[in-house]
Short mmCIF file of C-alpha atoms in Angstrom, two decimals:
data_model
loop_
_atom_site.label_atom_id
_atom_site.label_comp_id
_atom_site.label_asym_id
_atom_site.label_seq_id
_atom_site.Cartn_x
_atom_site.Cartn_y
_atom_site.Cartn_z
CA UNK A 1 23.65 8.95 -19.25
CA UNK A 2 23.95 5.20 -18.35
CA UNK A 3 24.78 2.84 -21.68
CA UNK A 4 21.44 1.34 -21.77
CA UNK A 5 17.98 1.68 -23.83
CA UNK A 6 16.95 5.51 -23.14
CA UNK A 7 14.87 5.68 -20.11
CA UNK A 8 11.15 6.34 -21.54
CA UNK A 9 9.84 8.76 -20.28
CA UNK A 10 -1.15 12.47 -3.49
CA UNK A 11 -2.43 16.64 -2.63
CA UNK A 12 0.72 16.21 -0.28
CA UNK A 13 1.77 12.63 0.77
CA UNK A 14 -1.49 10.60 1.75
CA UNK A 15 -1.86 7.20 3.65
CA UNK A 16 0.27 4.75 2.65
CA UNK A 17 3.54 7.17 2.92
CA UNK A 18 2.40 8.54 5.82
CA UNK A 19 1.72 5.63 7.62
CA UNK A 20 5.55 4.61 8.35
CA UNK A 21 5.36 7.33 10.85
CA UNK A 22 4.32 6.39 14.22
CA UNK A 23 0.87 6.88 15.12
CA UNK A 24 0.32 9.59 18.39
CA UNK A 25 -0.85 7.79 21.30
CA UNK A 26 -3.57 9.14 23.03
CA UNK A 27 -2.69 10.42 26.83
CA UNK A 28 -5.00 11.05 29.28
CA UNK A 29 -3.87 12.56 33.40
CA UNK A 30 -4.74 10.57 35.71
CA UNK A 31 -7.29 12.24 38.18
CA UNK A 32 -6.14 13.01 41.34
CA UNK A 33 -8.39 11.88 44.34
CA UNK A 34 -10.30 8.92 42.28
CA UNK A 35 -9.29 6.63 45.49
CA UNK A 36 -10.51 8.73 47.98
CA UNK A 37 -13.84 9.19 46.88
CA UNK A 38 -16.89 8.26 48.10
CA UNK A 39 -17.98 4.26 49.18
CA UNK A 40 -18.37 2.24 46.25
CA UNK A 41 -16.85 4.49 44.16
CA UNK A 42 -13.75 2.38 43.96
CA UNK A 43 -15.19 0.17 41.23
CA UNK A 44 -16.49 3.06 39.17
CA UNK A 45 -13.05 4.08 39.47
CA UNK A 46 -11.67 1.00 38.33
CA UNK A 47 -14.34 0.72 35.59
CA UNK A 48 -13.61 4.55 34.45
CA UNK A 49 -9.41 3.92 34.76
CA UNK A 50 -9.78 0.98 32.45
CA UNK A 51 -12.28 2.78 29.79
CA UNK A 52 -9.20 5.96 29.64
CA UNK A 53 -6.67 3.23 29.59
CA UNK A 54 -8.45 1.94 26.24
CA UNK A 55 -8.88 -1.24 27.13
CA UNK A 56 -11.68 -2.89 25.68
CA UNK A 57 -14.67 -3.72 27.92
CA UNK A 58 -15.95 -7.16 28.20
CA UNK A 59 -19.06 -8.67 29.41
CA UNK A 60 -22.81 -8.32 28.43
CA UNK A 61 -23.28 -4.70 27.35
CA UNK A 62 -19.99 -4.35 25.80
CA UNK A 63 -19.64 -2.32 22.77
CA UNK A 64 -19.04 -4.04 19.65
CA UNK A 65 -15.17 -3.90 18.33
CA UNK A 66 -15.51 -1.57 15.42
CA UNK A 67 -14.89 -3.68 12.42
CA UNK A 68 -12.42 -2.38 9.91
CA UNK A 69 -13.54 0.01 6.69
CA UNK A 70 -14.23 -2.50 3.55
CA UNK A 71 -11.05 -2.90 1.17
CA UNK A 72 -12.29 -1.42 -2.51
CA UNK A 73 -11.47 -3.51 -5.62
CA UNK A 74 -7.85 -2.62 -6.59
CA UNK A 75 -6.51 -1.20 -9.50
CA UNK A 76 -3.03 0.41 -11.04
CA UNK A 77 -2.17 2.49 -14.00
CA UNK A 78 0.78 2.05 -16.30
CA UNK A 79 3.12 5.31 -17.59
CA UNK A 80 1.18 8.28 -18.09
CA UNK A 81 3.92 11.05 -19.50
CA UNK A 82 2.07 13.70 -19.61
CA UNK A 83 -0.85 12.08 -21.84
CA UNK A 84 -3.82 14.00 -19.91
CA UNK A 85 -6.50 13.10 -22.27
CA UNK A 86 -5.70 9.26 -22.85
CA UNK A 87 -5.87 8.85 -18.82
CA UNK A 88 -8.89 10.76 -18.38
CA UNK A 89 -10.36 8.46 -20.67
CA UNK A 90 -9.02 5.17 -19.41
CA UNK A 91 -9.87 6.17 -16.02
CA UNK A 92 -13.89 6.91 -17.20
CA UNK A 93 -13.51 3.42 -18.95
CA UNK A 94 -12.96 2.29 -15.51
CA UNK A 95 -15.69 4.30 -13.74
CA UNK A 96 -13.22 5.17 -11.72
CA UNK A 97 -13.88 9.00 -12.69
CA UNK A 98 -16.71 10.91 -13.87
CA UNK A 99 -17.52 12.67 -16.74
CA UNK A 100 -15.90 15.85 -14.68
CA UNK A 101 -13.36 14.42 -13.88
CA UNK A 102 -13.96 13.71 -9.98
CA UNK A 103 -13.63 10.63 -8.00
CA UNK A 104 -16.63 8.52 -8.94
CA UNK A 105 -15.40 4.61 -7.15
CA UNK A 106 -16.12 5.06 -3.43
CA UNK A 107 -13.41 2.93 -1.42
CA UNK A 108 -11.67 1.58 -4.64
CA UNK A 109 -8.09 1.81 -4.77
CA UNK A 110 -5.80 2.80 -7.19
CA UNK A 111 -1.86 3.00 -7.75
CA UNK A 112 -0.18 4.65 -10.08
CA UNK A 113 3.30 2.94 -11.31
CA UNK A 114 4.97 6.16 -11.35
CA UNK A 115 6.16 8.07 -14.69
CA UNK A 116 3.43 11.32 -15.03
CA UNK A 117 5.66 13.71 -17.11
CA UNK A 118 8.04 13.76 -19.94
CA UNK A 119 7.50 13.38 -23.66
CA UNK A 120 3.52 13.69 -23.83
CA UNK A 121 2.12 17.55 -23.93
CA UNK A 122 0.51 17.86 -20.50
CA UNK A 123 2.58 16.24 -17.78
CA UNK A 124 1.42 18.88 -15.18
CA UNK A 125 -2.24 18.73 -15.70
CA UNK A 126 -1.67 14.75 -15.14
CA UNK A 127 0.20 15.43 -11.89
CA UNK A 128 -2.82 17.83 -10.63
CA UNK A 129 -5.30 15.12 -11.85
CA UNK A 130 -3.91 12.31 -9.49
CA UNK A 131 -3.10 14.90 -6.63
CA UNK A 132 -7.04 16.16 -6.85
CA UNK A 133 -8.03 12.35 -7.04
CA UNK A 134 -6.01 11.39 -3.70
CA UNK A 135 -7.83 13.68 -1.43
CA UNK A 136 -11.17 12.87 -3.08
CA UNK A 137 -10.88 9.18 -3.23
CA UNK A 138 -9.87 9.00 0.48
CA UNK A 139 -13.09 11.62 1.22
CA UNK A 140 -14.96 8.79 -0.33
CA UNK A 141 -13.29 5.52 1.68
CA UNK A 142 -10.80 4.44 -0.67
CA UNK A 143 -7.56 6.00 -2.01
CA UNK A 144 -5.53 7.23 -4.57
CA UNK A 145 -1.83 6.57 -4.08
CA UNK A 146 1.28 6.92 -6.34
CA UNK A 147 4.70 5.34 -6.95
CA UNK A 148 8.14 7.29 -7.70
CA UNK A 149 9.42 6.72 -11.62
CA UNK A 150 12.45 7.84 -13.17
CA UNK A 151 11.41 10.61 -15.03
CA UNK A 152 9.96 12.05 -11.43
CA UNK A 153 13.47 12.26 -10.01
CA UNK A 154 14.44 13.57 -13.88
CA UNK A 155 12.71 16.18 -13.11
CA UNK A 156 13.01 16.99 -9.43
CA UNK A 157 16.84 17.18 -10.79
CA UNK A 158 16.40 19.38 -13.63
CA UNK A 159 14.67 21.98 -11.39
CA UNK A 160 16.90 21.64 -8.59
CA UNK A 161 20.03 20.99 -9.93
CA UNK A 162 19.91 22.13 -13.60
CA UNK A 163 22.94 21.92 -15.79
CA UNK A 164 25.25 21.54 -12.62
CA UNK A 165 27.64 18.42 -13.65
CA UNK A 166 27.48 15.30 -12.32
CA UNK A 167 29.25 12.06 -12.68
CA UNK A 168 27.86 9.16 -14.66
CA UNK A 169 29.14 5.85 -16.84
CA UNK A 170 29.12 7.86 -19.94
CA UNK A 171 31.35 10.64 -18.33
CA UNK A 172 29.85 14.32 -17.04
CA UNK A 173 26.76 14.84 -17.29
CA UNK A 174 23.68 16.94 -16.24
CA UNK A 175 20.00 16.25 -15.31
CA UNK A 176 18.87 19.19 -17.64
CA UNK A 177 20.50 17.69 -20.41
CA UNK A 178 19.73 14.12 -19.50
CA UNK A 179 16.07 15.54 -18.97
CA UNK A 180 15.57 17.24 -22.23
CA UNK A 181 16.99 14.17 -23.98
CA UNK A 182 14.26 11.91 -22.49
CA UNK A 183 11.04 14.04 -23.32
CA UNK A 184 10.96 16.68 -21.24
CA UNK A 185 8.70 19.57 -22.22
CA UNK A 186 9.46 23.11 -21.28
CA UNK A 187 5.66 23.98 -20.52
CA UNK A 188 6.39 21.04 -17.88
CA UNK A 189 8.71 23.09 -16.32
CA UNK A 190 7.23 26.48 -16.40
CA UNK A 191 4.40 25.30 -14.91
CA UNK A 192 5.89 23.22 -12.04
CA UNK A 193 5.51 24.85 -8.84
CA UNK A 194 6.94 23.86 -5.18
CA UNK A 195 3.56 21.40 -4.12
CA UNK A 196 4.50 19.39 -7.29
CA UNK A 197 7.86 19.24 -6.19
CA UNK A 198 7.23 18.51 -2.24
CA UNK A 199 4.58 15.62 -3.42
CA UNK A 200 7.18 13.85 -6.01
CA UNK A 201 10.05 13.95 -3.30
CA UNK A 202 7.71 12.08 -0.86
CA UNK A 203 6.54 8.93 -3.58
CA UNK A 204 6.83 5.62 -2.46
CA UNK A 205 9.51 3.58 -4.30
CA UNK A 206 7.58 0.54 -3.89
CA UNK A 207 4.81 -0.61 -1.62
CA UNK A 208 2.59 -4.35 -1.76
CA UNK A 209 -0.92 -4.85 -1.89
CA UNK A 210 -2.89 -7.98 -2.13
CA UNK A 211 0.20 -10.18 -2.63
CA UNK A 212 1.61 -8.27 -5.53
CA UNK A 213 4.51 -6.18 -5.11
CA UNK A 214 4.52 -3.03 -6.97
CA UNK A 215 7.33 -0.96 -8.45
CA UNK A 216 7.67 1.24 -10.73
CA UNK A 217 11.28 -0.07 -12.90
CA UNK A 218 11.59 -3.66 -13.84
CA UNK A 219 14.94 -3.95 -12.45
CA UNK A 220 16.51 -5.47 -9.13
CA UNK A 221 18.32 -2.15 -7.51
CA UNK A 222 15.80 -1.69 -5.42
CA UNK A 223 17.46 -4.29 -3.51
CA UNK A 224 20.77 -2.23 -3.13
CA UNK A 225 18.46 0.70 -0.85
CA UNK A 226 17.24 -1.94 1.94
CA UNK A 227 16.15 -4.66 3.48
CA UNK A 228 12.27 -4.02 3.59
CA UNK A 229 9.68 -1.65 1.88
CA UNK A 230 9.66 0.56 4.90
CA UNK A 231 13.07 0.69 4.39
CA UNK A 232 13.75 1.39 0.52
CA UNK A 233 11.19 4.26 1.10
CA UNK A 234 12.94 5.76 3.82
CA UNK A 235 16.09 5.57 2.06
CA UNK A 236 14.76 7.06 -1.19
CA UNK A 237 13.15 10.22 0.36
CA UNK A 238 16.36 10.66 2.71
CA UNK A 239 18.18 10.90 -0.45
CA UNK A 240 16.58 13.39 -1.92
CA UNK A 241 15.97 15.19 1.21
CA UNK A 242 20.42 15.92 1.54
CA UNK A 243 19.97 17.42 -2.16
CA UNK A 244 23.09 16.46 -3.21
CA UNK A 245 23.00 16.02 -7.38
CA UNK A 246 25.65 13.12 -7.16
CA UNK A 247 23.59 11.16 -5.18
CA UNK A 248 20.38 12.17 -6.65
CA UNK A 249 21.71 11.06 -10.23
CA UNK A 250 22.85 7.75 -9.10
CA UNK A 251 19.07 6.92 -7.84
CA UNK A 252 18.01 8.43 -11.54
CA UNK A 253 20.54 5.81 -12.62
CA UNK A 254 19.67 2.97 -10.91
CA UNK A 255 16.12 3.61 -11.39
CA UNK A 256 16.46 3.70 -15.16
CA UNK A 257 18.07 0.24 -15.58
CA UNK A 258 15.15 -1.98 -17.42
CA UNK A 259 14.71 -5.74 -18.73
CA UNK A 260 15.60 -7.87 -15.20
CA UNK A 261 12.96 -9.82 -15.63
CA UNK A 262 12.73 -10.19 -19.21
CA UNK A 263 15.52 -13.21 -20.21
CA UNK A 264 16.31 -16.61 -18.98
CA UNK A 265 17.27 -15.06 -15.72
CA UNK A 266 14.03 -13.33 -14.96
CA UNK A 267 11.77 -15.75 -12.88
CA UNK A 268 14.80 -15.93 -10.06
CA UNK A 269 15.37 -11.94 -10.40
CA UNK A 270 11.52 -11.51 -9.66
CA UNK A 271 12.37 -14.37 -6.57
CA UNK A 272 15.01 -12.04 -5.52
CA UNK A 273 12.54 -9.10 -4.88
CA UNK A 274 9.69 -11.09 -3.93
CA UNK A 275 11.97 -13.08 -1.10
CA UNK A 276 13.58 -9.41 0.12
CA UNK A 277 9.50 -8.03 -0.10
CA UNK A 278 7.03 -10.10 -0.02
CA UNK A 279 4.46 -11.00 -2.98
CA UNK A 280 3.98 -13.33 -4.83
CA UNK A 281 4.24 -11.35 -7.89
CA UNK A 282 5.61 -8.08 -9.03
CA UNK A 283 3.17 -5.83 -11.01
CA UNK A 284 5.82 -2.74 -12.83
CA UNK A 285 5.88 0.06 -15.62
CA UNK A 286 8.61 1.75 -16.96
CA UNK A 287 9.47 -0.72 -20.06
CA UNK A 288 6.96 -0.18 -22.16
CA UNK A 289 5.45 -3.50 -23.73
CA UNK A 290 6.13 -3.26 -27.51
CA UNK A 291 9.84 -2.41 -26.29
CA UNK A 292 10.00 -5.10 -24.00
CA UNK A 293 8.87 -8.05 -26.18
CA UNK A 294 11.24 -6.59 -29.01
CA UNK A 295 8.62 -5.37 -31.11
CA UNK A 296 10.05 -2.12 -31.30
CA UNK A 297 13.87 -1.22 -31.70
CA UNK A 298 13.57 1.93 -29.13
CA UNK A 299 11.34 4.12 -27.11
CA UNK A 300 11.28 6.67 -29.97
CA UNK A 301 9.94 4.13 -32.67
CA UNK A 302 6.36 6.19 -32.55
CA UNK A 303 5.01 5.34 -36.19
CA UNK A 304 2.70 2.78 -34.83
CA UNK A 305 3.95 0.43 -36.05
CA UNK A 306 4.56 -2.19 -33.25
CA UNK A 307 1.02 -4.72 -32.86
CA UNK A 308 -1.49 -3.30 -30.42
CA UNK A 309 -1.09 -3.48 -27.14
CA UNK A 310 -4.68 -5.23 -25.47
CA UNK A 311 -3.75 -5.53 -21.83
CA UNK A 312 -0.25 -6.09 -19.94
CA UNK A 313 2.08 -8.60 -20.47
CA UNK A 314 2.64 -11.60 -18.13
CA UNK A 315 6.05 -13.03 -17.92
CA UNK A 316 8.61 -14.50 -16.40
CA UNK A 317 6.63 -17.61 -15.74
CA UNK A 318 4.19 -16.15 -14.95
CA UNK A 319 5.61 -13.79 -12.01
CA UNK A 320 5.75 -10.33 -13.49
CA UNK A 321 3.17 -7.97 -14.82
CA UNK A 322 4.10 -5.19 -17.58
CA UNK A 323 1.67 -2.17 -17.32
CA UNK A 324 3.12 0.35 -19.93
CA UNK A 325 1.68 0.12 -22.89
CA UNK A 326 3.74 2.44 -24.47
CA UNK A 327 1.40 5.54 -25.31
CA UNK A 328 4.23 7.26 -26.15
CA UNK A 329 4.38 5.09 -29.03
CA UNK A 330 0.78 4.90 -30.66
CA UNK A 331 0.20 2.09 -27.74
CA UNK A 332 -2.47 2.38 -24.95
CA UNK A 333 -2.51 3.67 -21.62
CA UNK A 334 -3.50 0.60 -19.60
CA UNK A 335 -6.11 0.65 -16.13
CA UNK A 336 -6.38 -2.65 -15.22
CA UNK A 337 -7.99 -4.32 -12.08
CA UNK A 338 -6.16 -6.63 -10.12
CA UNK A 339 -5.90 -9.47 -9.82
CA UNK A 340 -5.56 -10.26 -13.28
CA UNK A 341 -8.07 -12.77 -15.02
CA UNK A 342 -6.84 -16.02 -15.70
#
């Protein structure tokens, strides 16, 4: 494991990782004989090549341009880990869900920062929540969408790659040990099946909506994995697609490294990302916020007695957002609408 602070801690992938794949363009044959036909039938020919073509028609009697759906309000949730009832009940706060539990917020959208498993009780039943809650909210006009943590590639490598050794700063290694260490709970694991696995390996990394970028780790190596969003996606899924455990633990690694943002050097680390990304501010989990203002001297400090978290943290004049409130620590599990409220 890396020499830093312990790293704390939709149904398959839906729009927004599905949408760096080209779209299928329609093809229609052309109709053989259309320029033999009849007299005057040359214009209806033209009239009927250009409607196939799918170029818009013009002129008085023209169809309207379908407008685009409406954009919901937008939301995001900090770190779950496994804390089923907590999020059930921040999300109803919301009225994002119902008192069953079902999409309830028509074309809303929510992100998840990433983080669903590891140290609370039911990290399963939180992954089935937000997988349910995909194909519903986009049934309903809006969507559901999720970002890749470090404790989801913990524990895509402790299933894959179990207590085979790999190579890290601290000397060898494993990702069953390392997950174990960091919270993992062994109903987690008996429970996990191959759709949990096939829907974590195809997370975003990091994605931007309404001028804030989102990521899950407040740290700059997503800059090491390319040059554009489209492109630190594609890099993190072809990673884990070759399945090899060296590489796999150095993106657990990276992804693990906190606190960019947090000291004198923050505001031009969050420049960094936003120039590479676009945003105008970044909007992350992963640290939680009694850890990150020093309240607390580690992740495990869970005797409540760090202040109470209200609402994220701004910072780093005034250019990131902290979303974990650290409910692993007697904190709060934070749902928050953005854009914040000055």
């Amino acid at each position: 494991m890396p020499h830093s602070p312990q790293p704390y801690g939709q149904s398959p992938r839906v729009p927004a990782q599905a949408s760096r794949l080209p779209a299928p363009q329609a093809s229609l044959p052309a109709e053989p004989g259309l320029a033999a036909t009849a007299p005057g039938a040359a214009a209806e020919a033209a009239t009927l090549s250009l409607t196939l073509s799918g170029e818009p028609e013009t002129g008085p009697g023209a169809a309207p341009a379908p407008e685009a759906p409406a954009l919901g309000p937008l939301y995001v949730v900090g770190d779950v880990h496994g804390y089923l009832d907590e999020l059930r009940e921040a999300l109803r706060a919301q009225s994002l869900i119902d008192e069953d539990d079902h999409w309830a917020a028509g074309n809303t959208r929510l992100w998840f920062l990433g983080d669903f498993t590891d140290r609370g009780p039911d990290g399963i039943g939180v992954i089935d929540l937000v997988m349910r809650l995909s194909a519903e909210a986009a049934a309903a006009g809006g969507y559901c969408k999720a970002l890749m943590g470090n404790h989801e590639l913990l524990l895509i490598g402790a299933k894959r790659f179990a207590d085979t050794p790999v190579g890290s700063g601290a000397g060898t290694a494993s990702f069953q040990a390392a997950w174990l260490l960091n919270g993992g709970q062994r109903t987690d694991m008996e429970r996990l099946e191959d759709h949990h696995l096939q829907w974590m390996s195809r997370l975003d990394a990091i994605a931007e909506e309404d001028g804030h970028l989102l990521v899950h780790s407040d740290t700059t190596a997503y800059l090491e994995y390319g040059d554009s969003i489209e492109a630190v996606n594609d890099t993190v899924t072809e990673t884990l697609q070759r399945n090899d455990p060296d590489e796999c633990w150095d993106l657990f690694r990276k992804f693990t490294k906190r606190f960019a943002f947090r000291d004198q050097s923050g505001p031009q680390a969050v420049h960094d990302l936003l120039a590479r990304y676009g945003g105008q501010r970044i909007v992350h989990g992963h640290s939680p916020i009694p850890y990150l203002l020093g309240q607390v001297g580690s992740e495990e400090d869970e005797d409540g007695g760090a202040p109470a978290v209200q609402g994220p943290h701004v910072y780093a004049d005034g250019l990131a957002v902290a979303m974990d409130g650290g409910v692993t620590m007697a904190g709060k599990l934070l749902v928050v609408q953005l854009p914040l409220a000055d």
